[in-house]
CSV table of C-alpha atoms and ligand atoms in Angstrom, one decimal:
chain,number,residue,atom,x,y,z
W,1,MET,CA,113.0,83.9,89.5
W,2,THR,CA,112.8,87.5,88.1
W,3,ARG,CA,112.7,90.3,90.6
W,4,ARG,CA,111.5,93.7,89.4
W,5,PRO,CA,114.2,96.1,90.3
W,6,LEU,CA,113.2,98.9,92.7
W,7,VAL,CA,114.9,102.3,92.9
W,8,ALA,CA,113.7,104.0,96.0
W,9,GLY,CA,114.6,107.6,97.0
W,10,ASN,CA,114.8,108.6,100.6
W,11,TRP,CA,114.4,112.4,100.9
W,12,LYS,CA,115.0,112.3,104.7
W,13,MET,CA,114.2,115.7,106.4
W,14,ASN,CA,114.5,117.6,103.1
W,15,GLY,CA,111.8,119.1,101.0
W,16,LEU,CA,109.2,121.9,101.2
W,17,ARG,CA,106.3,122.1,98.8
W,18,ALA,CA,108.4,123.6,96.1
W,19,ALA,CA,110.3,120.3,95.9
W,20,LEU,CA,107.2,118.6,94.6
W,21,ALA,CA,108.2,119.8,91.2
W,22,GLU,CA,111.0,117.3,91.2
W,23,ILE,CA,108.4,114.5,91.7
W,24,GLY,CA,106.4,115.9,88.8
W,25,ALA,CA,109.5,115.9,86.7
W,26,MET,CA,110.4,112.3,87.6
W,27,GLY,CA,106.9,111.2,86.7
W,28,ALA,CA,107.1,113.1,83.4
W,29,SER,CA,110.2,111.2,82.3
W,30,TYR,CA,109.2,107.8,83.8
W,31,ASP,CA,108.0,106.3,80.5
W,32,ALA,CA,106.6,102.9,79.8
W,33,ALA,CA,109.9,101.4,78.7
W,34,LEU,CA,111.6,102.4,81.9
W,35,GLU,CA,108.6,101.3,84.0
W,36,ALA,CA,108.8,97.9,82.4
W,37,ARG,CA,112.3,97.5,83.7
W,38,ALA,CA,112.3,99.2,87.1
W,39,GLU,CA,109.9,100.4,89.8
W,40,LEU,CA,110.5,103.9,91.1
W,41,VAL,CA,109.5,105.1,94.5
W,42,ILE,CA,110.1,108.3,96.4
W,43,CYS,CA,109.9,108.6,100.2
W,44,PRO,CA,109.4,112.3,100.8
W,45,PRO,CA,108.8,113.8,104.3
W,46,ALA,CA,105.3,112.8,105.5
W,47,THR,CA,104.2,116.4,105.2
W,48,LEU,CA,104.5,116.1,101.4
W,49,LEU,CA,103.0,112.6,101.0
W,50,ALA,CA,99.4,113.5,100.2
W,51,LEU,CA,100.5,116.3,97.9
W,52,ALA,CA,103.0,114.1,96.2
W,53,ALA,CA,100.3,111.5,95.6
W,54,GLU,CA,98.2,114.1,93.8
W,55,ILE,CA,101.2,115.0,91.6
W,56,ALA,CA,102.5,111.5,91.0
W,57,GLY,CA,99.1,110.0,90.0
W,58,PRO,CA,98.2,106.4,90.4
W,59,ALA,CA,100.3,104.9,87.5
W,60,SER,CA,103.6,106.8,87.9
W,61,ILE,CA,106.2,107.1,90.6
W,62,GLY,CA,105.3,105.2,93.8
W,63,LEU,CA,105.5,106.8,97.2
W,64,GLY,CA,106.7,105.7,100.6
W,65,GLY,CA,107.0,106.9,104.2
W,66,GLN,CA,110.3,107.1,106.0
W,67,ASP,CA,109.2,105.5,109.3
W,68,CYS,CA,106.0,104.3,111.0
W,69,HIS,CA,104.9,103.6,114.6
W,70,PRO,CA,104.3,100.0,115.5
W,71,ALA,CA,100.8,100.7,116.8
W,72,SER,CA,97.8,101.3,114.6
W,73,ARG,CA,96.5,104.3,116.6
W,74,GLY,CA,96.6,106.0,120.0
W,75,ALA,CA,98.4,108.3,122.3
W,76,HIS,CA,101.7,108.7,120.5
W,77,THR,CA,102.2,112.4,120.0
W,78,GLY,CA,104.2,113.2,116.8
W,79,ASP,CA,104.1,109.7,115.4
W,80,LEU,CA,102.4,108.3,112.3
W,81,SER,CA,100.8,104.9,111.9
W,82,ALA,CA,101.3,102.8,108.8
W,83,ALA,CA,97.6,103.2,108.0
W,84,MET,CA,98.0,107.0,108.0
W,85,LEU,CA,100.9,106.7,105.5
W,86,LYS,CA,98.8,104.4,103.3
W,87,ASP,CA,95.9,106.8,103.5
W,88,ALA,CA,98.1,109.6,102.4
W,89,GLY,CA,99.2,107.7,99.3
W,90,ALA,CA,102.2,105.6,100.4
W,91,SER,CA,102.6,102.0,99.3
W,92,TYR,CA,106.0,101.5,100.9
W,93,VAL,CA,107.6,102.5,104.2
W,94,ILE,CA,111.3,102.5,105.2
W,95,VAL,CA,111.9,101.0,108.6
W,96,GLY,CA,115.1,100.7,110.5
W,97,HIS,CA,117.2,103.3,108.6
W,98,SER,CA,120.5,103.7,110.3
W,99,GLU,CA,119.8,107.3,111.0
W,100,ARG,CA,116.7,106.2,113.0
W,101,ARG,CA,118.7,103.4,114.7
W,102,VAL,CA,121.2,106.0,115.8
W,103,ASP,CA,119.1,109.2,116.3
W,104,HIS,CA,116.2,107.4,118.0
W,105,GLY,CA,117.9,104.4,119.5
W,106,GLU,CA,115.8,102.0,117.4
W,107,THR,CA,116.4,98.3,118.1
W,108,ASP,CA,116.0,95.3,115.8
W,109,ALA,CA,113.0,94.2,117.9
W,110,LEU,CA,111.3,97.6,117.5
W,111,ILE,CA,112.0,97.6,113.8
W,112,GLN,CA,110.5,94.2,113.4
W,113,THR,CA,107.3,95.4,115.1
W,114,LYS,CA,107.2,98.4,112.7
W,115,ALA,CA,107.7,96.1,109.7
W,116,ARG,CA,104.9,93.9,111.0
W,117,ALA,CA,102.6,97.0,111.4
W,118,ALA,CA,103.4,98.1,107.9
W,119,ILE,CA,102.5,94.7,106.4
W,120,GLN,CA,99.3,94.6,108.4
W,121,ALA,CA,98.3,98.0,107.1
W,122,GLY,CA,99.0,96.9,103.5
W,123,LEU,CA,102.3,98.7,103.0
W,124,ILE,CA,105.6,97.1,101.9
W,125,PRO,CA,108.3,97.6,104.4
W,126,ILE,CA,111.8,98.5,103.2
W,127,VAL,CA,113.8,97.0,106.1
W,128,CYS,CA,117.3,98.6,106.4
W,129,VAL,CA,120.4,96.8,107.7
W,130,GLY,CA,124.1,97.6,107.6
W,131,GLU,CA,127.4,97.6,109.5
W,132,THR,CA,129.4,100.6,110.8
W,133,ARG,CA,133.0,101.2,109.7
W,134,ALA,CA,134.3,99.9,113.0
W,135,GLU,CA,132.3,96.7,112.6
W,136,ARG,CA,133.6,96.2,109.1
W,137,ASP,CA,137.2,96.9,110.1
W,138,ALA,CA,136.8,94.4,112.9
W,139,GLY,CA,135.8,91.7,110.3
W,140,ARG,CA,132.3,91.6,111.8
W,141,ALA,CA,130.2,93.0,108.8
W,142,THR,CA,128.4,89.7,108.0
W,143,GLU,CA,127.9,88.8,111.6
W,144,ILE,CA,126.2,92.2,112.2
W,145,VAL,CA,124.1,92.3,109.1
W,146,GLY,CA,123.1,88.6,109.6
W,147,ALA,CA,121.9,89.3,113.1
W,148,GLN,CA,120.1,92.5,112.0
W,149,ILE,CA,118.2,90.6,109.3
W,150,MET,CA,117.3,87.7,111.6
W,151,ALA,CA,116.0,90.1,114.3
W,152,SER,CA,114.5,92.9,112.1
W,153,LEU,CA,112.6,90.9,109.5
W,154,PRO,CA,109.3,89.3,110.6
W,155,SER,CA,109.6,85.6,110.1
W,156,ASP,CA,106.2,85.5,108.5
W,157,ALA,CA,106.8,88.4,106.2
W,158,PRO,CA,105.5,88.0,102.6
W,159,GLN,CA,108.0,87.8,99.8
W,160,SER,CA,107.1,91.3,98.8
W,161,VAL,CA,109.1,92.6,101.7
W,162,VAL,CA,112.2,94.6,100.7
W,163,LEU,CA,115.6,94.5,102.4
W,164,ALA,CA,118.1,97.3,102.0
W,165,TYR,CA,121.7,96.7,102.7
W,166,GLU,CA,123.2,100.1,103.6
W,167,PRO,CA,126.7,100.1,105.1
W,168,VAL,CA,126.5,103.0,107.6
W,169,TRP,CA,129.9,104.3,106.6
W,170,ALA,CA,128.9,104.6,103.0
W,171,ILE,CA,125.7,106.7,103.6
W,172,GLY,CA,126.2,110.3,102.6
W,173,ALA,CA,129.9,109.8,102.5
W,174,GLY,CA,130.7,109.5,98.8
W,175,LEU,CA,132.2,106.1,99.6
W,176,THR,CA,131.0,102.6,98.5
W,177,PRO,CA,132.2,99.1,99.2
W,178,THR,CA,133.9,97.3,96.3
W,179,THR,CA,131.6,95.5,93.9
W,180,ALA,CA,133.1,92.2,95.2
W,181,ASP,CA,132.2,93.2,98.8
W,182,ILE,CA,128.7,94.1,97.7
W,183,ALA,CA,128.3,90.8,95.8
W,184,GLN,CA,129.5,88.9,98.9
W,185,MET,CA,127.2,90.7,101.3
W,186,HIS,CA,124.1,90.5,99.0
W,187,ALA,CA,124.6,86.7,98.5
W,188,PHE,CA,124.9,86.3,102.3
W,189,ALA,CA,121.9,88.5,102.8
W,190,ARG,CA,119.8,86.4,100.5
W,191,GLU,CA,120.9,83.2,102.3
W,192,THR,CA,120.0,84.8,105.6
W,193,VAL,CA,116.6,86.0,104.4
W,194,GLU,CA,116.0,82.4,103.3
W,195,ALA,CA,117.0,81.2,106.8
W,196,ARG,CA,114.5,83.7,108.2
W,197,LEU,CA,111.5,83.3,105.9
W,198,GLY,CA,112.0,79.8,104.6
W,199,GLY,CA,110.0,78.1,101.8
W,200,GLY,CA,112.2,79.5,99.0
W,201,LYS,CA,110.7,83.0,99.6
W,202,SER,CA,114.1,84.7,99.5
W,203,ALA,CA,114.3,84.1,95.7
W,204,ALA,CA,111.6,86.8,95.3
W,205,VAL,CA,112.7,89.2,97.9
W,206,ARG,CA,114.3,92.3,96.5
W,207,ILE,CA,117.6,93.3,98.2
W,208,LEU,CA,118.6,96.9,97.6
W,209,TYR,CA,122.0,98.4,97.9
W,210,GLY,CA,122.2,101.8,99.6
W,211,GLY,CA,125.1,104.2,100.3
W,212,SER,CA,126.3,106.9,98.0
W,213,VAL,CA,124.6,105.6,94.8
W,214,LYS,CA,125.0,108.4,92.2
W,215,PRO,CA,124.5,108.6,88.4
W,216,GLY,CA,128.2,108.0,87.9
W,217,ASN,CA,128.3,104.6,89.8
W,218,ALA,CA,124.8,103.3,89.4
W,219,ALA,CA,125.4,101.1,86.4
W,220,GLU,CA,128.3,99.4,88.1
W,221,LEU,CA,126.6,99.0,91.5
W,222,LEU,CA,123.2,97.9,90.1
W,223,GLY,CA,124.9,95.3,87.9
W,224,VAL,CA,126.2,93.4,90.9
W,225,ALA,CA,124.7,89.9,91.4
W,226,ASN,CA,121.8,89.9,93.9
W,227,VAL,CA,121.5,93.7,93.8
W,228,ASP,CA,117.8,94.2,93.0
W,229,GLY,CA,117.8,98.0,93.1
W,230,ALA,CA,119.0,100.9,95.2
W,231,LEU,CA,118.0,103.0,98.1
W,232,VAL,CA,119.2,106.5,97.3
W,233,GLY,CA,119.5,109.4,99.6
W,234,GLY,CA,121.1,112.6,98.4
W,235,ALA,CA,120.9,111.8,94.7
W,236,SER,CA,117.1,111.3,94.9
W,237,LEU,CA,116.4,114.9,95.7
W,238,ARG,CA,116.8,116.1,92.1
W,239,ALA,CA,114.8,114.4,89.3
W,240,ALA,CA,117.7,114.5,86.9
W,241,ASP,CA,120.0,112.6,89.3
W,242,PHE,CA,117.4,110.1,90.4
W,243,LEU,CA,116.3,109.4,86.8
W,244,ALA,CA,119.9,109.1,85.7
W,245,ILE,CA,120.4,106.3,88.4
W,246,ALA,CA,117.2,104.5,87.3
W,247,GLU,CA,118.3,104.8,83.6
W,248,ALA,CA,120.9,102.1,84.4
W,249,TYR,CA,118.0,99.6,84.1
W,250,ARG,CA,116.8,100.8,80.7
G,1,PEP,C1,120.4,106.6,102.6
G,1,PEP,O1,120.3,107.5,103.5
G,1,PEP,O2,119.6,105.7,102.7
G,1,PEP,C2,121.4,106.8,101.6
G,1,PEP,C3,121.7,105.7,100.9
G,1,PEP,O3,122.0,108.0,101.5
G,1,PEP,P1,123.0,108.5,100.3
G,1,PEP,O4,122.5,107.9,99.0
G,1,PEP,O5,123.0,109.9,100.4
G,1,PEP,O6,124.3,107.9,100.7
């Protein structure tokens, strides 16, 4: 089973219109040879999605949202539906990022309904899981990640669904797990995805690593078994850094 690597950038709450030039620069350097080896996606703030879609064009960098509401429409001031993100040019949406789990009290159950809504709207959800430092230190990392996968991933999700393993303590911290720890967690995550989806589907599911991926460590991290790409925060804001990470696949 070959899984096409995915390098996805999460811009979080960063980026005014001037930042669209970075997406333009990414698209300009995303040549056919690199495209054959890896899929590139940027998840800008929703305010920039439609403008980014005009810049990226249909055959270049893909786009994603950073969150969606579980409902398809209605009285939910300030929220965005998956259909709205798709209409604006997204083909992916991140759900369950640890910052939303913490800042907005998002539970696994809510995240599963968001992933379901995304699939129904024709988006591919990037479902995020990961343990805290305290949980890892207590020897509970696999227990926590396993429980998050089982409860956040819809059991009937198609194999196009993407899982992102992001240890919370590694995000924005300049720290990463050892490659042995990443290999162990990603193998466990694939087994757990199989337990959840069944039917051999897990062999096609891309499992991304996220947490302080930079140009300097990308080749090492992306070369780990069962790592099918990266979810990149800080280093996705600048085209040069994001492309340097993706270049690990060339
Ligand atoms: C993230 O927020 O998903 C992330 C991985 O951030 P960073 O790459 O900055 O650690």
